[in-house]
CSV table of C-alpha atoms in Angstrom, one decimal:
chain,number,residue,atom,x,y,z
U,1,MET,CA,-9.5,14.3,21.8
U,2,ALA,CA,-7.5,17.5,22.0
U,3,THR,CA,-4.3,15.5,22.0
U,4,LEU,CA,-5.3,13.7,18.8
U,5,PHE,CA,-6.1,16.9,16.9
U,6,LYS,CA,-2.7,18.3,17.8
U,7,HIS,CA,-1.3,15.7,15.3
U,8,PHE,CA,-3.7,16.8,12.6
U,9,PRO,CA,-3.4,20.5,12.2
U,10,GLY,CA,-5.9,20.5,9.3
U,11,GLY,CA,-8.7,19.8,11.8
U,12,LYS,CA,-10.8,16.7,12.2
U,13,GLU,CA,-11.2,16.5,8.4
U,14,ALA,CA,-7.5,15.7,8.1
U,15,LEU,CA,-8.2,12.4,9.9
U,16,VAL,CA,-10.0,11.2,6.8
U,17,PHE,CA,-7.1,12.2,4.5
U,18,ASP,CA,-4.4,10.6,6.6
U,19,GLN,CA,-2.0,10.0,3.7
U,20,ASP,CA,-2.2,13.6,2.5
U,21,ALA,CA,1.4,14.7,3.3
U,22,GLY,CA,2.9,11.4,2.1
U,23,ARG,CA,1.1,11.5,-1.2
U,24,GLU,CA,2.3,15.1,-1.9
U,25,ALA,CA,5.9,14.2,-1.0
U,26,ALA,CA,5.8,11.1,-3.2
U,27,LEU,CA,4.6,13.1,-6.2
U,28,VAL,CA,7.4,15.6,-5.8
U,29,ALA,CA,10.0,12.8,-5.3
U,30,ALA,CA,8.8,11.0,-8.4
U,31,VAL,CA,9.7,14.1,-10.4
U,32,ARG,CA,12.9,15.1,-8.7
U,33,GLU,CA,14.4,11.6,-8.1
U,34,ARG,CA,13.5,9.9,-11.4
U,35,PRO,CA,16.2,8.0,-13.3
U,36,THR,CA,18.2,9.9,-16.0
U,37,GLY,CA,16.4,9.5,-19.3
U,38,GLN,CA,13.0,8.9,-17.8
U,39,SER,CA,10.4,11.6,-18.6
U,40,ILE,CA,8.3,13.2,-15.9
U,41,PRO,CA,5.1,11.6,-17.1
U,42,GLN,CA,6.8,8.2,-17.1
U,43,ALA,CA,8.0,8.7,-13.5
U,44,LEU,CA,4.5,9.8,-12.4
U,45,ARG,CA,3.0,6.7,-14.2
U,46,GLU,CA,5.4,4.5,-12.3
U,47,LEU,CA,4.4,6.2,-9.0
U,48,LEU,CA,0.7,5.5,-9.7
U,49,ARG,CA,1.4,1.9,-10.7
U,50,ASP,CA,3.1,1.1,-7.4
U,51,GLU,CA,1.4,-1.0,-4.8
U,52,PRO,CA,-0.3,1.7,-2.6
U,53,SER,CA,-1.8,3.4,-5.6
U,54,ARG,CA,-3.0,0.1,-7.0
U,55,GLN,CA,-4.6,-0.8,-3.7
U,56,VAL,CA,-6.6,2.4,-3.7
U,57,ARG,CA,-7.7,1.9,-7.3
U,58,GLU,CA,-8.8,-1.6,-6.6
U,59,ASP,CA,-10.3,-1.2,-3.2
U,60,PRO,CA,-14.1,-1.7,-3.4
U,61,ARG,CA,-14.5,0.8,-0.5
U,62,PHE,CA,-13.1,3.6,-2.7
U,63,ALA,CA,-16.5,4.4,-4.1
U,64,ASP,CA,-17.9,4.7,-0.5
U,65,PHE,CA,-15.0,6.9,0.5
U,66,ARG,CA,-15.7,9.2,-2.6
U,67,ARG,CA,-19.4,9.2,-1.7
U,68,LEU,CA,-18.6,10.2,1.9
U,69,ILE,CA,-16.4,13.1,0.7
U,70,ASP,CA,-19.0,14.2,-2.0
U,71,THR,CA,-21.9,14.3,0.5
U,72,THR,CA,-20.1,15.9,3.4
U,73,PRO,CA,-19.5,19.7,2.8
U,74,ALA,CA,-16.5,20.0,5.2
U,75,LEU,CA,-14.8,17.0,3.7
U,76,ARG,CA,-15.6,18.1,0.1
U,77,GLU,CA,-14.0,21.5,0.8
U,78,TYR,CA,-11.0,20.0,2.5
U,79,ALA,CA,-10.5,17.6,-0.4
U,80,ARG,CA,-10.8,20.5,-2.9
U,81,ARG,CA,-8.1,22.5,-1.0
U,82,MET,CA,-5.9,19.5,-0.7
U,83,TRP,CA,-6.3,18.7,-4.4
U,84,LEU,CA,-5.3,22.3,-5.4
U,85,ARG,CA,-2.3,22.2,-3.0
U,86,HIS,CA,-1.1,18.9,-4.5
U,87,GLU,CA,-1.7,20.2,-8.0
U,88,ASN,CA,0.2,23.4,-7.3
U,89,THR,CA,3.1,21.6,-5.5
U,90,LEU,CA,3.4,19.1,-8.3
U,91,ALA,CA,3.2,21.8,-11.0
U,92,THR,CA,6.0,23.7,-9.2
U,93,ALA,CA,8.2,20.6,-9.0
U,94,ILE,CA,7.6,19.9,-12.7
U,95,ALA,CA,8.4,23.5,-13.7
U,96,THR,CA,11.5,23.6,-11.5
U,97,ASP,CA,12.8,20.3,-12.8
U,98,SER,CA,12.1,21.3,-16.4
U,99,GLY,CA,13.6,24.8,-16.2
U,100,LEU,CA,10.2,26.3,-17.0
U,101,PRO,CA,8.4,29.3,-15.4
U,102,GLU,CA,6.5,28.3,-12.3
U,103,ASN,CA,3.2,29.5,-13.9
U,104,ASP,CA,3.7,27.5,-17.1
U,105,PRO,CA,0.3,26.2,-18.2
U,106,ALA,CA,1.8,22.9,-19.5
U,107,CYS,CA,3.2,22.1,-16.0
U,108,HIS,CA,-0.1,22.8,-14.4
U,109,ALA,CA,-2.0,20.7,-17.0
U,110,LEU,CA,0.4,17.7,-16.5
U,111,ALA,CA,0.0,18.0,-12.7
U,112,HIS,CA,-3.8,18.2,-13.0
U,113,PHE,CA,-4.2,15.2,-15.3
U,114,THR,CA,-1.7,13.2,-13.3
U,115,LEU,CA,-3.9,13.6,-10.2
U,116,GLU,CA,-7.1,13.0,-12.2
U,117,ALA,CA,-5.8,9.7,-13.7
U,118,VAL,CA,-6.6,7.6,-10.6
U,119,THR,CA,-10.2,8.7,-10.7
U,120,LEU,CA,-10.4,8.1,-14.5
U,121,VAL,CA,-9.2,4.4,-14.1
U,122,TYR,CA,-11.0,3.6,-10.9
U,123,GLY,CA,-13.4,0.6,-11.3
U,124,ARG,CA,-12.2,-0.3,-14.8
U,125,ASP,CA,-11.4,-4.0,-15.5
U,126,ASP,CA,-8.5,-2.7,-17.6
U,127,ALA,CA,-7.2,-0.1,-15.1
U,128,GLU,CA,-3.5,-0.8,-15.7
U,129,SER,CA,-3.8,-0.5,-19.5
U,130,ALA,CA,-6.1,2.5,-19.1
U,131,LEU,CA,-3.5,4.1,-16.9
U,132,ASP,CA,-0.8,3.3,-19.5
U,133,ARG,CA,-2.9,4.9,-22.2
U,134,ILE,CA,-3.5,8.1,-20.2
U,135,PHE,CA,0.2,8.5,-19.5
U,136,THR,CA,1.2,7.7,-23.1
U,137,LEU,CA,-1.0,10.6,-24.1
U,138,LEU,CA,0.5,12.8,-21.3
U,139,ASP,CA,4.0,11.8,-22.2
U,140,THR,CA,3.6,12.4,-25.9
U,141,GLY,CA,2.1,15.8,-25.2
U,142,TRP,CA,4.6,16.7,-22.6
U,143,THR,CA,7.5,15.7,-24.9
U,144,ALA,CA,6.1,17.8,-27.7
U,145,THR,CA,5.6,20.8,-25.3
U,146,THR,CA,9.0,20.7,-23.9
U,147,THR,CA,10.9,20.3,-27.2
U,148,ALA,CA,8.9,22.7,-29.3
U,149,PRO,CA,10.0,26.3,-29.4
U,150,ALA,CA,7.9,28.6,-27.3
U,151,PRO,CA,5.3,30.6,-29.3
U,152,HIS,CA,6.1,34.3,-29.8
U,153,GLY,CA,2.5,35.5,-30.0
U,154,ASP,CA,2.9,36.8,-33.6
U,155,THR,CA,1.1,35.0,-36.4
């Protein structure tokens, strides 16, 4: 067993989240490698519409997986730390790509709701259209945020 855990530096909990690093890298790549003219929310929507993400959303075992995480304190804590790391990494990539400060709240909001979108559409008969509606909202808000002049704080 010691040999197996050498490959999972996050501990035995990392075995449950075997796609952690790949997911994080895919999120960043979606932002950095998107085609010219495609907005960040559009690129992230395309990533979530791809086959691996669709399989997760449609897998009937996903509810059991979520229940396992929610009822196992060590897995729940690991998932929380992983979620925050992914959110921060994605927010940083968004900020960097957009020329915004790394702590920009709009970048963090976009990252947060992108990650939450899979949970919001899971189990819906209209998951694809629900995903489209979520990202239409995010894209509209993101575009307004990045094209509006920054507030100066004086009213």
